[in-house]
Structures are given as C-alpha cells and as structure tokens.
PDB file of C-alpha atoms in Angstrom:
ATOM      1  CA  THR A   1       2.686  89.623  38.686  1.00 60.00           C
ATOM      2  CA  SER A   2       3.304  87.917  35.257  1.00 68.00           C
ATOM      3  CA  VAL A   3       5.679  85.231  34.324  1.00 74.00           C
ATOM      4  CA  LEU A   4       7.084  85.003  30.756  1.00 75.00           C
ATOM      5  CA  LEU A   5       9.149  81.959  29.801  1.00 75.00           C
ATOM      6  CA  ARG A   6      11.090  82.626  26.720  1.00 75.00           C
ATOM      7  CA  GLY A   7      13.944  80.971  25.224  1.00 75.00           C
ATOM      8  CA  SER A   8      15.430  79.048  22.200  1.00 80.00           C
ATOM      9  CA  GLY A   9      15.475  75.798  24.120  1.00 82.00           C
ATOM     10  CA  ASP A  10      13.202  74.004  26.551  1.00 81.00           C
ATOM     11  CA  ASN A  11      11.431  76.068  29.197  1.00 78.00           C
ATOM     12  CA  TYR A  12      10.354  74.344  32.470  1.00 80.00           C
ATOM     13  CA  ILE A  13       9.443  74.569  36.101  1.00 81.00           C
ATOM     14  CA  ASN A  14      11.635  72.248  38.120  1.00 82.00           C
ATOM     15  CA  SER A  15       9.592  71.707  41.119  1.00 85.00           C
ATOM     16  CA  GLY A  16       6.176  72.397  42.808  1.00 87.00           C
ATOM     17  CA  ASN A  17       2.723  72.932  41.231  1.00 89.00           C
ATOM     18  CA  VAL A  18       1.474  75.404  38.551  1.00 90.00           C
ATOM     19  CA  GLY A  19      -1.596  77.262  39.019  1.00 90.00           C
ATOM     20  CA  ILE A  20      -3.625  79.276  36.648  1.00 90.00           C
ATOM     21  CA  GLY A  21      -6.369  81.537  38.126  1.00 90.00           C
ATOM     22  CA  THR A  22      -5.341  80.126  41.765  1.00 90.00           C
ATOM     23  CA  THR A  23      -2.522  81.023  43.954  1.00 89.00           C
ATOM     24  CA  SER A  24      -2.772  77.608  45.863  1.00 89.00           C
ATOM     25  CA  PRO A  25      -2.570  74.873  43.071  1.00 90.00           C
ATOM     26  CA  SER A  26      -3.396  71.349  44.404  1.00 88.00           C
ATOM     27  CA  GLY A  27      -1.954  69.382  41.507  1.00 88.00           C
ATOM     28  CA  LYS A  28       0.978  69.585  39.157  1.00 90.00           C
ATOM     29  CA  LEU A  29      -1.406  71.757  36.912  1.00 92.00           C
ATOM     30  CA  HIS A  30      -4.423  73.400  38.438  1.00 92.00           C
ATOM     31  CA  VAL A  31      -6.665  75.673  36.505  1.00 94.00           C
ATOM     32  CA  ASN A  32      -9.506  77.706  38.201  1.00 93.00           C
ATOM     33  CA  ASP A  33     -11.767  79.705  35.869  1.00 91.00           C
ATOM     34  CA  GLY A  34     -12.757  81.972  38.767  1.00 82.00           C
ATOM     35  CA  THR A  35     -16.373  80.400  39.213  1.00 87.00           C
ATOM     36  CA  ASN A  36     -15.505  77.403  41.388  1.00 89.00           C
ATOM     37  CA  ARG A  37     -14.855  75.417  38.233  1.00 92.00           C
ATOM     38  CA  ASN A  38     -11.407  73.748  38.309  1.00 93.00           C
ATOM     39  CA  ILE A  39      -9.513  71.120  36.467  1.00 94.00           C
ATOM     40  CA  ARG A  40      -6.381  69.663  37.708  1.00 91.00           C
ATOM     41  CA  ILE A  41      -3.790  67.155  36.762  1.00 90.00           C
ATOM     42  CA  ARG A  42      -2.490  65.251  39.921  1.00 85.00           C
ATOM     43  CA  THR A  43      -0.885  62.137  41.336  1.00 82.00           C
ATOM     44  CA  ASP A  44      -3.621  59.524  41.801  1.00 77.00           C
ATOM     45  CA  GLN A  45      -3.254  56.531  43.987  1.00 67.00           C
ATOM     46  CA  GLY A  46      -5.449  53.564  44.424  1.00 61.00           C
ATOM     47  CA  VAL A  47      -6.380  52.491  40.953  1.00 60.00           C
ATOM     48  CA  GLN A  48      -5.414  48.959  40.639  1.00 60.00           C
ATOM     49  CA  GLY A  49      -2.956  49.504  43.516  1.00 62.00           C
ATOM     50  CA  THR A  50      -0.651  51.652  41.503  1.00 68.00           C
ATOM     51  CA  THR A  51       0.277  55.351  41.565  1.00 73.00           C
ATOM     52  CA  GLY A  52      -0.528  57.096  38.354  1.00 78.00           C
ATOM     53  CA  MET A  53      -1.995  60.596  37.172  1.00 82.00           C
ATOM     54  CA  ALA A  54      -5.500  61.673  37.303  1.00 83.00           C
ATOM     55  CA  ILE A  55      -7.368  64.511  35.388  1.00 87.00           C
ATOM     56  CA  GLN A  56     -10.145  65.783  37.669  1.00 89.00           C
ATOM     57  CA  SER A  57     -12.896  68.367  37.183  1.00 92.00           C
ATOM     58  CA  PHE A  58     -14.086  69.737  40.361  1.00 91.00           C
ATOM     59  CA  ASN A  59     -15.927  72.375  42.321  1.00 92.00           C
ATOM     60  CA  ASP A  60     -13.713  73.728  45.036  1.00 87.00           C
ATOM     61  CA  ALA A  61     -16.480  75.539  46.860  1.00 89.00           C
ATOM     62  CA  VAL A  62     -18.362  72.185  47.710  1.00 90.00           C
ATOM     63  CA  SER A  63     -15.441  69.854  47.391  1.00 87.00           C
ATOM     64  CA  ALA A  64     -17.280  67.866  44.649  1.00 90.00           C
ATOM     65  CA  ASN A  65     -16.389  66.335  41.228  1.00 89.00           C
ATOM     66  CA  MET A  66     -18.033  67.946  38.250  1.00 91.00           C
ATOM     67  CA  PRO A  67     -18.698  66.739  34.704  1.00 91.00           C
ATOM     68  CA  LEU A  68     -15.727  66.516  32.465  1.00 88.00           C
ATOM     69  CA  SER A  69     -16.083  66.736  28.695  1.00 90.00           C
ATOM     70  CA  ILE A  70     -13.546  65.418  26.255  1.00 88.00           C
ATOM     71  CA  SER A  71     -14.110  66.111  22.668  1.00 89.00           C
ATOM     72  CA  GLY A  72     -12.424  65.546  19.446  1.00 88.00           C
ATOM     73  CA  SER A  73     -13.112  64.016  16.032  1.00 88.00           C
ATOM     74  CA  VAL A  74     -11.317  60.799  17.295  1.00 86.00           C
ATOM     75  CA  ILE A  75     -10.310  59.997  20.881  1.00 84.00           C
ATOM     76  CA  ALA A  76      -8.018  56.929  20.859  1.00 85.00           C
ATOM     77  CA  LEU A  77      -6.987  55.054  24.090  1.00 84.00           C
ATOM     78  CA  MET A  78      -4.054  53.086  22.710  1.00 86.00           C
ATOM     79  CA  GLU A  79      -3.244  50.791  25.671  1.00 87.00           C
ATOM     80  CA  GLY A  80      -4.854  49.152  28.668  1.00 87.00           C
ATOM     81  CA  ASN A  81      -8.593  48.687  29.563  1.00 88.00           C
ATOM     82  CA  VAL A  82     -11.291  51.127  30.282  1.00 88.00           C
ATOM     83  CA  GLY A  83     -13.536  50.772  33.268  1.00 87.00           C
ATOM     84  CA  ILE A  84     -16.841  52.483  34.000  1.00 88.00           C
ATOM     85  CA  GLY A  85     -18.023  51.978  37.473  1.00 87.00           C
ATOM     86  CA  THR A  86     -14.955  49.908  38.317  1.00 85.00           C
ATOM     87  CA  THR A  87     -11.357  50.550  39.188  1.00 81.00           C
ATOM     88  CA  SER A  88     -10.119  47.189  37.950  1.00 84.00           C
ATOM     89  CA  PRO A  89     -11.366  46.659  34.496  1.00 86.00           C
ATOM     90  CA  GLY A  90     -10.510  43.184  33.140  1.00 87.00           C
ATOM     91  CA  GLU A  91     -11.420  43.749  29.528  1.00 85.00           C
ATOM     92  CA  LYS A  92     -10.930  46.572  26.939  1.00 86.00           C
ATOM     93  CA  LEU A  93     -14.274  47.967  28.131  1.00 86.00           C
ATOM     94  CA  ASP A  94     -15.533  46.744  31.430  1.00 87.00           C
ATOM     95  CA  VAL A  95     -18.849  48.245  32.687  1.00 85.00           C
ATOM     96  CA  THR A  96     -20.341  47.723  36.096  1.00 86.00           C
ATOM     97  CA  GLY A  97     -24.095  48.504  35.900  1.00 82.00           C
ATOM     98  CA  ASN A  98     -26.538  48.833  33.076  1.00 78.00           C
ATOM     99  CA  ILE A  99     -25.646  49.819  29.502  1.00 78.00           C
ATOM    100  CA  LYS A 100     -28.268  51.761  27.384  1.00 73.00           C
ATOM    101  CA  GLY A 101     -27.903  52.644  23.767  1.00 70.00           C
ATOM    102  CA  SER A 102     -30.179  54.468  21.474  1.00 66.00           C
ATOM    103  CA  THR A 103     -28.874  52.688  18.199  1.00 64.00           C
ATOM    104  CA  THR A 104     -27.578  49.447  17.184  1.00 61.00           C
ATOM    105  CA  MET A 105     -24.531  48.028  19.037  1.00 58.00           C
ATOM    106  CA  THR A 106     -22.210  45.755  16.966  1.00 55.00           C
ATOM    107  CA  ALA A 107     -19.861  43.211  18.209  1.00 50.00           C
ATOM    108  CA  GLY A 108     -16.911  42.241  16.131  1.00 45.00           C
ATOM    109  CA  TYR A 109     -16.692  38.840  17.709  1.00 43.00           C
ATOM    110  CA  THR A 110     -18.904  36.141  19.024  1.00 48.00           C
ATOM    111  CA  VAL A 111     -20.551  37.097  22.287  1.00 48.00           C
ATOM    112  CA  ALA A 112     -19.883  34.435  24.758  1.00 51.00           C
ATOM    113  CA  SER A 113     -23.067  34.469  26.695  1.00 62.00           C
ATOM    114  CA  LEU A 114     -26.262  36.440  27.191  1.00 67.00           C
ATOM    115  CA  PRO A 115     -27.737  37.046  30.611  1.00 67.00           C
ATOM    116  CA  SER A 116     -29.597  34.160  32.393  1.00 68.00           C
ATOM    117  CA  GLY A 117     -31.438  33.795  35.593  1.00 68.00           C
ATOM    118  CA  ALA A 118     -32.299  36.938  37.458  1.00 69.00           C
ATOM    119  CA  ALA A 119     -30.080  38.976  35.154  1.00 70.00           C
ATOM    120  CA  ALA A 120     -32.282  38.238  32.008  1.00 69.00           C
ATOM    121  CA  LYS A 121     -35.130  40.591  31.765  1.00 71.00           C
ATOM    122  CA  ILE A 122     -38.355  39.748  29.781  1.00 70.00           C
ATOM    123  CA  GLY A 123     -38.063  41.742  26.463  1.00 71.00           C
ATOM    124  CA  MET A 124     -34.111  41.761  26.325  1.00 72.00           C
ATOM    125  CA  ARG A 125     -33.267  41.534  22.667  1.00 68.00           C
ATOM    126  CA  ALA A 126     -29.952  40.664  20.979  1.00 69.00           C
ATOM    127  CA  TYR A 127     -28.645  39.528  17.546  1.00 63.00           C
ATOM    128  CA  VAL A 128     -26.846  36.221  17.258  1.00 63.00           C
ATOM    129  CA  THR A 129     -25.432  34.472  14.182  1.00 58.00           C
ATOM    130  CA  ASP A 130     -27.696  31.950  13.007  1.00 49.00           C
ATOM    131  CA  GLY A 131     -26.487  28.237  13.156  1.00 46.00           C
ATOM    132  CA  THR A 132     -26.125  25.424  15.492  1.00 38.00           C
ATOM    133  CA  SER A 133     -28.199  25.403  18.532  1.00 42.00           C
ATOM    134  CA  ILE A 134     -26.979  27.714  21.230  1.00 43.00           C
ATOM    135  CA  SER A 135     -27.861  27.528  24.962  1.00 42.00           C
ATOM    136  CA  TRP A 136     -28.276  30.958  27.124  1.00 43.00           C
ATOM    137  CA  GLY A 137     -30.471  30.199  30.092  1.00 43.00           C
ATOM    138  CA  GLY A 138     -32.807  28.307  27.644  1.00 43.00           C
ATOM    139  CA  THR A 139     -32.274  26.967  24.156  1.00 44.00           C
ATOM    140  CA  VAL A 140     -32.063  29.076  21.003  1.00 45.00           C
ATOM    141  CA  THR A 141     -32.554  26.814  17.954  1.00 47.00           C
ATOM    142  CA  ASP A 142     -31.503  27.114  14.463  1.00 49.00           C
ATOM    143  CA  ALA A 143     -33.904  29.645  12.723  1.00 49.00           C
ATOM    144  CA  GLY A 144     -32.756  28.524   9.261  1.00 52.00           C
ATOM    145  CA  LEU A 145     -31.499  31.811   8.068  1.00 49.00           C
ATOM    146  CA  GLY A 146     -28.278  30.380   6.443  1.00 50.00           C
ATOM    147  CA  GLY A 147     -25.591  32.149   8.450  1.00 49.00           C
ATOM    148  CA  ALA A 148     -27.236  35.575   8.771  1.00 52.00           C
ATOM    149  CA  PHE A 149     -27.594  37.567  11.771  1.00 56.00           C
ATOM    150  CA  ALA A 150     -30.852  36.780  13.614  1.00 62.00           C
ATOM    151  CA  PRO A 151     -32.651  38.498  16.334  1.00 68.00           C
ATOM    152  CA  VAL A 152     -33.336  36.890  19.775  1.00 70.00           C
ATOM    153  CA  MET A 153     -35.620  37.890  22.627  1.00 73.00           C
ATOM    154  CA  TYR A 154     -35.899  36.711  26.159  1.00 71.00           C
ATOM    155  CA  ASP A 155     -39.542  35.523  27.010  1.00 74.00           C
ATOM    156  CA  GLY A 156     -39.128  35.137  30.788  1.00 73.00           C
ATOM    157  CA  THR A 157     -37.758  31.498  30.233  1.00 74.00           C
ATOM    158  CA  ASN A 158     -35.815  31.232  27.105  1.00 72.00           C
ATOM    159  CA  TRP A 159     -34.035  33.339  24.345  1.00 68.00           C
ATOM    160  CA  LYS A 160     -36.165  32.713  21.126  1.00 71.00           C
ATOM    161  CA  TYR A 161     -35.798  33.817  17.644  1.00 67.00           C
ATOM    162  CA  TYR A 162     -38.403  36.330  16.772  1.00 67.00           C
TER     163      TYR A 162
END
C-alpha cells in the first residue's frame, strides 16, 4: 500500500507514529533500512529530569544502540550545553573521562586549573600564557617570554616550563 500526501497547504499526520521500512514504528519517526539498522526520533525522559526528544540509531535484532554519524560542513548547536559521558553537563562542553586529540587544542580564555595530585600524569603537557607565577599542584614560574604562550609539562611533582 502506498500513501501519497499532496496538497497546496500543509500535509500532516495528526496522531500516532510514522514508520518507513517498518510496520511497527517505535517512535514518532522510525526508519528501518531492512538490515536491522534503524533510526528513530522519539520522546526521551531522564536527561536532566526533563522530557525531551531523542535521536537514536539502534539494531532492533539485538536491542542495542549503534553508531550515529552526523556530518555537514558546519554543525551548530545554538543553545545549551553538550555532555559526553554525562547527562547533566554544567558547561558548554562537559566531558566525563579522558580527552585525546591529535592536533593542538586552543582555548579562547584562561584555563582555570591544570590537573594536580593523582589526576596529573607525568609527561602531561599544556600551554600557558607567560606572566606572573601560577600554582597548579606545584609552582610554574615566569619563563621570561614576554607574554607569549609557553609550554609546560608535569614532571611528577610540578608543572614546569620546558
């Protein structure tokens, strides 16, 4: 059976769910490509104690989430915070766990603190703005670079210019 929506005004389905490739959609929009790969837009509960919407990529044969790829020349999230590994991000980007990069990470503002104690690992590196003495689980002293960015490395006790 085919459905054709045609008109000069708005076309809509007033209630229920819409399925493409499935006869039993489990979200407002549920697309199944025929090989257990699905994507659905559904009501989500529990993120920050509110009810919102979720986009989910999943395998219906084993009831497991699958990778979801979002691509574009620019992807803009205009409001709110983004959490990775957390459902209650407190900043624009809030990551629970380690972060790995393959190129330089640039901050457009002063980093408030570097790791100290057990969180600081020997060989960690960062760039700081040269200037007055700064304390991060040890003391980093003025390297005399006249306001340039300067590299620091954790030696197991202190953050030091290198």
